[in-house]
Amino acid sequence: IQEIIDFIHSKKIDVSIITNASLLTENFINANKDKIKVIGISIDALSESENITIGRHDNKFNTLSLERLISLCNQIHKNGIILKINTVVNAINCNSNFAPLLDAVKPSRWRILRMIQIEGVNDKDIDIQVSNSEFQRFVLRHLKFNPVVENTNDIVNAYIIVNPDGKLIDNSNGKYHLSESLVDHNFEDEFKKIAFNPDAYKKRYA
């Protein structure tokens, strides 16, 4: 990832990364303070048991502790990098209170997303979807933090995603459709094959 960061930065393009922070280190943050503009951390649970239930753990069921998370967030602030937090609301965390954590890490933006089911990707997680009322209660409980709320319609067709095989991902219709690999196919031709909503894309960065 360092090679990718260096390349993007060399083109004078702002670098933003999203991570679950499990492999994030102070050394990495320090080394990239002049290259990375934004670090977004995905935080979906506040306890070890909830993280394990959701699947945020390594193959030995180790999870990122709150103490470690707060330390990393402080280091991000110290290096002048913008900190954002993303949270996907699901049946496991919909009754949680994220206020103490948000007060501690002070993100510049907190984005709340509603868990959606993508066929062939997270089929086994269909039981942890939340209702409209459950999602809204979570949002209302945290209004003082001015969260950026993304509903399902905000997410579908609003991303330009390239998978590790170099293929564009289309997440419309509740399933993933893949383009041909950009390694040996023209980007413009392949981009026309995926569903993409430029207005929804721009809304995410408003």
PDB file of N, CA and C in Angstrom, residues 114-201:
ATOM      1  N   ARG A 114     -26.169   2.160   6.717  1.00  0.00           N
ATOM      2  CA  ARG A 114     -27.051   1.057   7.092  1.00  0.00           C
ATOM      3  C   ARG A 114     -26.568  -0.218   6.413  1.00  0.00           C
ATOM      4  N   MET A 115     -26.461  -1.301   7.167  1.00  0.00           N
ATOM      5  CA  MET A 115     -25.993  -2.564   6.623  1.00  0.00           C
ATOM      6  C   MET A 115     -26.937  -3.039   5.510  1.00  0.00           C
ATOM      7  N   ILE A 116     -26.361  -3.376   4.361  1.00  0.00           N
ATOM      8  CA  ILE A 116     -27.149  -3.913   3.261  1.00  0.00           C
ATOM      9  C   ILE A 116     -26.614  -5.289   2.888  1.00  0.00           C
ATOM     10  N   GLN A 117     -27.481  -6.097   2.347  1.00  0.00           N
ATOM     11  CA  GLN A 117     -27.096  -7.447   1.958  1.00  0.00           C
ATOM     12  C   GLN A 117     -26.790  -7.479   0.464  1.00  0.00           C
ATOM     13  N   ILE A 118     -25.595  -7.974   0.122  1.00  0.00           N
ATOM     14  CA  ILE A 118     -25.177  -8.119  -1.268  1.00  0.00           C
ATOM     15  C   ILE A 118     -25.097  -9.598  -1.592  1.00  0.00           C
ATOM     16  N   GLU A 119     -25.868 -10.023  -2.555  1.00  0.00           N
ATOM     17  CA  GLU A 119     -25.916 -11.441  -2.918  1.00  0.00           C
ATOM     18  C   GLU A 119     -24.527 -11.954  -3.289  1.00  0.00           C
ATOM     19  N   GLY A 120     -24.151 -13.073  -2.690  1.00  0.00           N
ATOM     20  CA  GLY A 120     -22.858 -13.680  -2.993  1.00  0.00           C
ATOM     21  C   GLY A 120     -21.699 -13.094  -2.222  1.00  0.00           C
ATOM     22  N   VAL A 121     -21.960 -12.045  -1.426  1.00  0.00           N
ATOM     23  CA  VAL A 121     -20.895 -11.391  -0.655  1.00  0.00           C
ATOM     24  C   VAL A 121     -21.093 -11.598   0.843  1.00  0.00           C
ATOM     25  N   ASN A 122     -22.274 -11.240   1.348  1.00  0.00           N
ATOM     26  CA  ASN A 122     -22.534 -11.381   2.784  1.00  0.00           C
ATOM     27  C   ASN A 122     -23.882 -12.062   3.039  1.00  0.00           C
ATOM     28  N   ASP A 123     -24.153 -13.100   2.271  1.00  0.00           N
ATOM     29  CA  ASP A 123     -25.427 -13.813   2.394  1.00  0.00           C
ATOM     30  C   ASP A 123     -25.688 -14.303   3.821  1.00  0.00           C
ATOM     31  N   LYS A 124     -24.640 -14.743   4.512  1.00  0.00           N
ATOM     32  CA  LYS A 124     -24.809 -15.299   5.857  1.00  0.00           C
ATOM     33  C   LYS A 124     -25.165 -14.233   6.885  1.00  0.00           C
ATOM     34  N   ASP A 125     -25.040 -12.963   6.508  1.00  0.00           N
ATOM     35  CA  ASP A 125     -25.307 -11.880   7.453  1.00  0.00           C
ATOM     36  C   ASP A 125     -26.696 -11.277   7.291  1.00  0.00           C
ATOM     37  N   ILE A 126     -27.543 -11.930   6.516  1.00  0.00           N
ATOM     38  CA  ILE A 126     -28.865 -11.355   6.248  1.00  0.00           C
ATOM     39  C   ILE A 126     -29.660 -11.146   7.537  1.00  0.00           C
ATOM     40  N   ASP A 127     -29.394 -11.961   8.558  1.00  0.00           N
ATOM     41  CA  ASP A 127     -30.153 -11.869   9.809  1.00  0.00           C
ATOM     42  C   ASP A 127     -29.777 -10.659  10.662  1.00  0.00           C
ATOM     43  N   ILE A 128     -28.702  -9.968  10.321  1.00  0.00           N
ATOM     44  CA  ILE A 128     -28.320  -8.818  11.151  1.00  0.00           C
ATOM     45  C   ILE A 128     -28.644  -7.487  10.477  1.00  0.00           C
ATOM     46  N   GLN A 129     -29.503  -7.520   9.471  1.00  0.00           N
ATOM     47  CA  GLN A 129     -29.989  -6.272   8.902  1.00  0.00           C
ATOM     48  C   GLN A 129     -30.912  -5.583   9.916  1.00  0.00           C
ATOM     49  N   VAL A 130     -31.036  -4.262   9.781  1.00  0.00           N
ATOM     50  CA  VAL A 130     -31.892  -3.509  10.702  1.00  0.00           C
ATOM     51  C   VAL A 130     -33.059  -2.900   9.937  1.00  0.00           C
ATOM     52  N   SER A 131     -34.136  -2.676  10.666  1.00  0.00           N
ATOM     53  CA  SER A 131     -35.310  -2.051  10.068  1.00  0.00           C
ATOM     54  C   SER A 131     -35.085  -0.543   9.936  1.00  0.00           C
ATOM     55  N   ASN A 132     -35.981   0.110   9.205  1.00  0.00           N
ATOM     56  CA  ASN A 132     -35.895   1.563   9.067  1.00  0.00           C
ATOM     57  C   ASN A 132     -35.978   2.242  10.432  1.00  0.00           C
ATOM     58  N   SER A 133     -36.877   1.769  11.279  1.00  0.00           N
ATOM     59  CA  SER A 133     -37.055   2.392  12.592  1.00  0.00           C
ATOM     60  C   SER A 133     -35.838   2.188  13.482  1.00  0.00           C
ATOM     61  N   GLU A 134     -35.232   1.009  13.429  1.00  0.00           N
ATOM     62  CA  GLU A 134     -34.023   0.753  14.223  1.00  0.00           C
ATOM     63  C   GLU A 134     -32.881   1.656  13.775  1.00  0.00           C
ATOM     64  N   PHE A 135     -32.747   1.809  12.482  1.00  0.00           N
ATOM     65  CA  PHE A 135     -31.691   2.668  11.943  1.00  0.00           C
ATOM     66  C   PHE A 135     -31.923   4.120  12.357  1.00  0.00           C
ATOM     67  N   GLN A 136     -33.154   4.580  12.230  1.00  0.00           N
ATOM     68  CA  GLN A 136     -33.454   5.965  12.585  1.00  0.00           C
ATOM     69  C   GLN A 136     -33.262   6.224  14.074  1.00  0.00           C
ATOM     70  N   ARG A 137     -33.590   5.254  14.914  1.00  0.00           N
ATOM     71  CA  ARG A 137     -33.376   5.427  16.359  1.00  0.00           C
ATOM     72  C   ARG A 137     -31.891   5.583  16.666  1.00  0.00           C
ATOM     73  N   PHE A 138     -31.055   4.808  15.977  1.00  0.00           N
ATOM     74  CA  PHE A 138     -29.610   4.927  16.176  1.00  0.00           C
ATOM     75  C   PHE A 138     -29.144   6.332  15.785  1.00  0.00           C
ATOM     76  N   VAL A 139     -29.615   6.802  14.643  1.00  0.00           N
ATOM     77  CA  VAL A 139     -29.233   8.140  14.172  1.00  0.00           C
ATOM     78  C   VAL A 139     -29.684   9.210  15.159  1.00  0.00           C
ATOM     79  N   LEU A 140     -30.940   9.157  15.575  1.00  0.00           N
ATOM     80  CA  LEU A 140     -31.484  10.171  16.483  1.00  0.00           C
ATOM     81  C   LEU A 140     -30.746  10.197  17.814  1.00  0.00           C
ATOM     82  N   ARG A 141     -30.290   9.027  18.261  1.00  0.00           N
ATOM     83  CA  ARG A 141     -29.584   8.942  19.535  1.00  0.00           C
ATOM     84  C   ARG A 141     -28.220   9.631  19.475  1.00  0.00           C
ATOM     85  N   HIS A 142     -27.700   9.872  18.271  1.00  0.00           N
ATOM     86  CA  HIS A 142     -26.358  10.441  18.124  1.00  0.00           C
ATOM     87  C   HIS A 142     -26.354  11.769  17.351  1.00  0.00           C
ATOM     88  N   LEU A 143     -27.487  12.448  17.313  1.00  0.00           N
ATOM     89  CA  LEU A 143     -27.599  13.657  16.497  1.00  0.00           C
ATOM     90  C   LEU A 143     -26.615  14.752  16.905  1.00  0.00           C
ATOM     91  N   LYS A 144     -26.222  14.784  18.163  1.00  0.00           N
ATOM     92  CA  LYS A 144     -25.333  15.868  18.618  1.00  0.00           C
ATOM     93  C   LYS A 144     -23.972  15.825  17.931  1.00  0.00           C
ATOM     94  N   PHE A 145     -23.649  14.693  17.309  1.00  0.00           N
ATOM     95  CA  PHE A 145     -22.363  14.564  16.621  1.00  0.00           C
ATOM     96  C   PHE A 145     -22.467  14.908  15.136  1.00  0.00           C
ATOM     97  N   ASN A 146     -23.635  15.394  14.719  1.00  0.00           N
ATOM     98  CA  ASN A 146     -23.855  15.796  13.327  1.00  0.00           C
ATOM     99  C   ASN A 146     -23.390  14.719  12.330  1.00  0.00           C
ATOM    100  N   PRO A 147     -23.883  13.512  12.481  1.00  0.00           N
ATOM    101  CA  PRO A 147     -23.424  12.447  11.594  1.00  0.00           C
ATOM    102  C   PRO A 147     -23.878  12.658  10.147  1.00  0.00           C
ATOM    103  N   VAL A 148     -23.060  12.180   9.224  1.00  0.00           N
ATOM    104  CA  VAL A 148     -23.445  12.136   7.816  1.00  0.00           C
ATOM    105  C   VAL A 148     -24.117  10.780   7.613  1.00  0.00           C
ATOM    106  N   VAL A 149     -25.394  10.803   7.320  1.00  0.00           N
ATOM    107  CA  VAL A 149     -26.183   9.572   7.267  1.00  0.00           C
ATOM    108  C   VAL A 149     -26.356   9.120   5.824  1.00  0.00           C
ATOM    109  N   GLU A 150     -25.933   7.895   5.554  1.00  0.00           N
ATOM    110  CA  GLU A 150     -26.090   7.312   4.224  1.00  0.00           C
ATOM    111  C   GLU A 150     -27.075   6.152   4.297  1.00  0.00           C
ATOM    112  N   ASN A 151     -28.194   6.292   3.595  1.00  0.00           N
ATOM    113  CA  ASN A 151     -29.128   5.199   3.481  1.00  0.00           C
ATOM    114  C   ASN A 151     -28.762   4.343   2.274  1.00  0.00           C
ATOM    115  N   THR A 152     -29.496   3.286   2.049  1.00  0.00           N
ATOM    116  CA  THR A 152     -29.182   2.345   0.975  1.00  0.00           C
ATOM    117  C   THR A 152     -29.090   3.048  -0.371  1.00  0.00           C
ATOM    118  N   ASN A 153     -30.018   3.955  -0.643  1.00  0.00           N
ATOM    119  CA  ASN A 153     -30.017   4.644  -1.938  1.00  0.00           C
ATOM    120  C   ASN A 153     -28.789   5.522  -2.123  1.00  0.00           C
ATOM    121  N   ASP A 154     -28.161   5.919  -0.996  1.00  0.00           N
ATOM    122  CA  ASP A 154     -26.953   6.743  -1.093  1.00  0.00           C
ATOM    123  C   ASP A 154     -25.732   5.913  -1.451  1.00  0.00           C
ATOM    124  N   ILE A 155     -25.810   4.609  -1.214  1.00  0.00           N
ATOM    125  CA  ILE A 155     -24.653   3.737  -1.383  1.00  0.00           C
ATOM    126  C   ILE A 155     -24.623   3.079  -2.759  1.00  0.00           C
ATOM    127  N   VAL A 156     -25.792   2.639  -3.210  1.00  0.00           N
ATOM    128  CA  VAL A 156     -25.855   1.910  -4.479  1.00  0.00           C
ATOM    129  C   VAL A 156     -25.477   2.825  -5.646  1.00  0.00           C
ATOM    130  N   ASN A 157     -24.582   2.354  -6.490  1.00  0.00           N
ATOM    131  CA  ASN A 157     -24.130   3.065  -7.697  1.00  0.00           C
ATOM    132  C   ASN A 157     -23.402   4.372  -7.397  1.00  0.00           C
ATOM    133  N   ALA A 158     -22.897   4.520  -6.169  1.00  0.00           N
ATOM    134  CA  ALA A 158     -22.261   5.775  -5.776  1.00  0.00           C
ATOM    135  C   ALA A 158     -20.756   5.644  -5.576  1.00  0.00           C
ATOM    136  N   TYR A 159     -20.200   4.490  -5.930  1.00  0.00           N
ATOM    137  CA  TYR A 159     -18.777   4.260  -5.728  1.00  0.00           C
ATOM    138  C   TYR A 159     -18.113   3.822  -7.035  1.00  0.00           C
ATOM    139  N   ILE A 160     -16.848   4.175  -7.179  1.00  0.00           N
ATOM    140  CA  ILE A 160     -16.022   3.622  -8.253  1.00  0.00           C
ATOM    141  C   ILE A 160     -15.024   2.706  -7.558  1.00  0.00           C
ATOM    142  N   ILE A 161     -15.254   1.401  -7.663  1.00  0.00           N
ATOM    143  CA  ILE A 161     -14.466   0.419  -6.916  1.00  0.00           C
ATOM    144  C   ILE A 161     -13.754  -0.514  -7.879  1.00  0.00           C
ATOM    145  N   VAL A 162     -12.467  -0.702  -7.631  1.00  0.00           N
ATOM    146  CA  VAL A 162     -11.681  -1.662  -8.407  1.00  0.00           C
ATOM    147  C   VAL A 162     -11.237  -2.767  -7.461  1.00  0.00           C
ATOM    148  N   ASN A 163     -11.566  -4.017  -7.794  1.00  0.00           N
ATOM    149  CA  ASN A 163     -11.194  -5.131  -6.911  1.00  0.00           C
ATOM    150  C   ASN A 163      -9.744  -5.550  -7.133  1.00  0.00           C
ATOM    151  N   PRO A 164      -9.206  -6.462  -6.332  1.00  0.00           N
ATOM    152  CA  PRO A 164      -7.795  -6.846  -6.460  1.00  0.00           C
ATOM    153  C   PRO A 164      -7.419  -7.427  -7.825  1.00  0.00           C
ATOM    154  N   ASP A 165      -8.405  -7.877  -8.588  1.00  0.00           N
ATOM    155  CA  ASP A 165      -8.130  -8.399  -9.932  1.00  0.00           C
ATOM    156  C   ASP A 165      -8.161  -7.308 -10.992  1.00  0.00           C
ATOM    157  N   GLY A 166      -8.368  -6.067 -10.559  1.00  0.00           N
ATOM    158  CA  GLY A 166      -8.398  -4.968 -11.513  1.00  0.00           C
ATOM    159  C   GLY A 166      -9.728  -4.819 -12.218  1.00  0.00           C
ATOM    160  N   LYS A 167     -10.804  -5.345 -11.621  1.00  0.00           N
ATOM    161  CA  LYS A 167     -12.124  -5.279 -12.241  1.00  0.00           C
ATOM    162  C   LYS A 167     -13.004  -4.269 -11.510  1.00  0.00           C
ATOM    163  N   LEU A 168     -13.776  -3.494 -12.260  1.00  0.00           N
ATOM    164  CA  LEU A 168     -14.712  -2.556 -11.671  1.00  0.00           C
ATOM    165  C   LEU A 168     -15.894  -3.325 -11.080  1.00  0.00           C
ATOM    166  N   ILE A 169     -16.365  -2.866  -9.921  1.00  0.00           N
ATOM    167  CA  ILE A 169     -17.479  -3.523  -9.238  1.00  0.00           C
ATOM    168  C   ILE A 169     -18.739  -2.675  -9.367  1.00  0.00           C
ATOM    169  N   ASP A 170     -19.806  -3.314  -9.787  1.00  0.00           N
ATOM    170  CA  ASP A 170     -21.128  -2.696  -9.874  1.00  0.00           C
ATOM    171  C   ASP A 170     -21.989  -3.345  -8.791  1.00  0.00           C
ATOM    172  N   ASN A 171     -22.464  -2.536  -7.813  1.00  0.00           N
ATOM    173  CA  ASN A 171     -23.215  -3.109  -6.688  1.00  0.00           C
ATOM    174  C   ASN A 171     -24.715  -2.857  -6.796  1.00  0.00           C
ATOM    175  N   SER A 172     -25.208  -2.627  -7.995  1.00  0.00           N
ATOM    176  CA  SER A 172     -26.634  -2.404  -8.181  1.00  0.00           C
ATOM    177  C   SER A 172     -27.400  -3.728  -8.121  1.00  0.00           C
ATOM    178  N   ASN A 173     -28.699  -3.624  -7.917  1.00  0.00           N
ATOM    179  CA  ASN A 173     -29.588  -4.794  -7.894  1.00  0.00           C
ATOM    180  C   ASN A 173     -29.252  -5.798  -6.795  1.00  0.00           C
ATOM    181  N   GLY A 174     -28.594  -5.338  -5.725  1.00  0.00           N
ATOM    182  CA  GLY A 174     -28.342  -6.216  -4.594  1.00  0.00           C
ATOM    183  C   GLY A 174     -27.329  -7.305  -4.832  1.00  0.00           C
ATOM    184  N   LYS A 175     -26.482  -7.162  -5.841  1.00  0.00           N
ATOM    185  CA  LYS A 175     -25.434  -8.146  -6.091  1.00  0.00           C
ATOM    186  C   LYS A 175     -24.266  -7.463  -6.793  1.00  0.00           C
ATOM    187  N   TYR A 176     -23.130  -8.124  -6.832  1.00  0.00           N
ATOM    188  CA  TYR A 176     -21.958  -7.576  -7.482  1.00  0.00           C
ATOM    189  C   TYR A 176     -21.886  -8.052  -8.934  1.00  0.00           C
ATOM    190  N   HIS A 177     -21.658  -7.095  -9.835  1.00  0.00           N
ATOM    191  CA  HIS A 177     -21.347  -7.410 -11.226  1.00  0.00           C
ATOM    192  C   HIS A 177     -19.950  -6.882 -11.486  1.00  0.00           C
ATOM    193  N   LEU A 178     -19.139  -7.649 -12.199  1.00  0.00           N
ATOM    194  CA  LEU A 178     -17.752  -7.265 -12.447  1.00  0.00           C
ATOM    195  C   LEU A 178     -17.506  -6.971 -13.914  1.00  0.00           C
ATOM    196  N   SER A 179     -16.687  -5.947 -14.163  1.00  0.00           N
ATOM    197  CA  SER A 179     -16.256  -5.654 -15.528  1.00  0.00           C
ATOM    198  C   SER A 179     -15.113  -6.592 -15.892  1.00  0.00           C
ATOM    199  N   GLU A 180     -14.587  -6.421 -17.094  1.00  0.00           N
ATOM    200  CA  GLU A 180     -13.351  -7.104 -17.439  1.00  0.00           C
ATOM    201  C   GLU A 180     -12.203  -6.408 -16.726  1.00  0.00           C
ATOM    202  N   SER A 181     -11.072  -7.064 -16.606  1.00  0.00           N
ATOM    203  CA  SER A 181      -9.933  -6.481 -15.891  1.00  0.00           C
ATOM    204  C   SER A 181      -9.383  -5.264 -16.624  1.00  0.00           C
ATOM    205  N   LEU A 182      -9.127  -4.215 -15.846  1.00  0.00           N
ATOM    206  CA  LEU A 182      -8.547  -2.995 -16.414  1.00  0.00           C
ATOM    207  C   LEU A 182      -7.079  -3.178 -16.774  1.00  0.00           C
ATOM    208  N   VAL A 183      -6.505  -4.298 -16.372  1.00  0.00           N
ATOM    209  CA  VAL A 183      -5.107  -4.571 -16.726  1.00  0.00           C
ATOM    210  C   VAL A 183      -4.960  -4.705 -18.234  1.00  0.00           C
ATOM    211  N   ASP A 184      -5.954  -5.323 -18.868  1.00  0.00           N
ATOM    212  CA  ASP A 184      -5.846  -5.519 -20.324  1.00  0.00           C
ATOM    213  C   ASP A 184      -7.093  -5.064 -21.077  1.00  0.00           C
ATOM    214  N   HIS A 185      -7.920  -4.216 -20.435  1.00  0.00           N
ATOM    215  CA  HIS A 185      -9.072  -3.637 -21.113  1.00  0.00           C
ATOM    216  C   HIS A 185      -9.114  -2.138 -20.834  1.00  0.00           C
ATOM    217  N   ASN A 186      -9.667  -1.382 -21.770  1.00  0.00           N
ATOM    218  CA  ASN A 186      -9.733   0.064 -21.656  1.00  0.00           C
ATOM    219  C   ASN A 186     -10.705   0.501 -20.563  1.00  0.00           C
ATOM    220  N   PHE A 187     -10.261   1.419 -19.704  1.00  0.00           N
ATOM    221  CA  PHE A 187     -11.097   1.875 -18.592  1.00  0.00           C
ATOM    222  C   PHE A 187     -12.410   2.476 -19.080  1.00  0.00           C
ATOM    223  N   GLU A 188     -12.338   3.344 -20.080  1.00  0.00           N
ATOM    224  CA  GLU A 188     -13.551   4.014 -20.555  1.00  0.00           C
ATOM    225  C   GLU A 188     -14.584   3.016 -21.050  1.00  0.00           C
ATOM    226  N   ASP A 189     -14.137   1.991 -21.768  1.00  0.00           N
ATOM    227  CA  ASP A 189     -15.062   0.979 -22.275  1.00  0.00           C
ATOM    228  C   ASP A 189     -15.689   0.189 -21.128  1.00  0.00           C
ATOM    229  N   GLU A 190     -14.875  -0.180 -20.143  1.00  0.00           N
ATOM    230  CA  GLU A 190     -15.384  -0.988 -19.032  1.00  0.00           C
ATOM    231  C   GLU A 190     -16.270  -0.166 -18.103  1.00  0.00           C
ATOM    232  N   PHE A 191     -15.954   1.127 -17.956  1.00  0.00           N
ATOM    233  CA  PHE A 191     -16.734   1.991 -17.074  1.00  0.00           C
ATOM    234  C   PHE A 191     -18.172   2.135 -17.578  1.00  0.00           C
ATOM    235  N   LYS A 192     -18.343   2.082 -18.889  1.00  0.00           N
ATOM    236  CA  LYS A 192     -19.685   2.190 -19.469  1.00  0.00           C
ATOM    237  C   LYS A 192     -20.552   0.980 -19.129  1.00  0.00           C
ATOM    238  N   LYS A 193     -19.931  -0.108 -18.719  1.00  0.00           N
ATOM    239  CA  LYS A 193     -20.671  -1.348 -18.446  1.00  0.00           C
ATOM    240  C   LYS A 193     -21.279  -1.388 -17.049  1.00  0.00           C
ATOM    241  N   ILE A 194     -20.822  -0.518 -16.160  1.00  0.00           N
ATOM    242  CA  ILE A 194     -21.316  -0.562 -14.783  1.00  0.00           C
ATOM    243  C   ILE A 194     -22.343   0.543 -14.548  1.00  0.00           C
ATOM    244  N   ALA A 195     -23.258   0.277 -13.612  1.00  0.00           N
ATOM    245  CA  ALA A 195     -24.244   1.291 -13.235  1.00  0.00           C
ATOM    246  C   ALA A 195     -23.557   2.298 -12.320  1.00  0.00           C
ATOM    247  N   PHE A 196     -23.645   3.562 -12.672  1.00  0.00           N
ATOM    248  CA  PHE A 196     -22.973   4.594 -11.880  1.00  0.00           C
ATOM    249  C   PHE A 196     -23.816   5.846 -11.874  1.00  0.00           C
ATOM    250  N   ASN A 197     -24.036   6.397 -10.682  1.00  0.00           N
ATOM    251  CA  ASN A 197     -24.842   7.600 -10.509  1.00  0.00           C
ATOM    252  C   ASN A 197     -23.925   8.746 -10.078  1.00  0.00           C
ATOM    253  N   PRO A 198     -23.571   9.643 -10.990  1.00  0.00           N
ATOM    254  CA  PRO A 198     -22.638  10.728 -10.637  1.00  0.00           C
ATOM    255  C   PRO A 198     -23.160  11.651  -9.550  1.00  0.00           C
ATOM    256  N   ASP A 199     -24.487  11.852  -9.496  1.00  0.00           N
ATOM    257  CA  ASP A 199     -25.051  12.717  -8.456  1.00  0.00           C
ATOM    258  C   ASP A 199     -24.888  12.087  -7.076  1.00  0.00           C
ATOM    259  N   ALA A 200     -25.115  10.764  -6.989  1.00  0.00           N
ATOM    260  CA  ALA A 200     -24.934  10.061  -5.714  1.00  0.00           C
ATOM    261  C   ALA A 200     -23.466  10.078  -5.311  1.00  0.00           C
ATOM    262  N   TYR A 201     -22.572   9.965  -6.276  1.00  0.00           N
ATOM    263  CA  TYR A 201     -21.134  10.011  -6.012  1.00  0.00           C
ATOM    264  C   TYR A 201     -20.735  11.377  -5.449  1.00  0.00           C
TER     265      TYR A 201
END
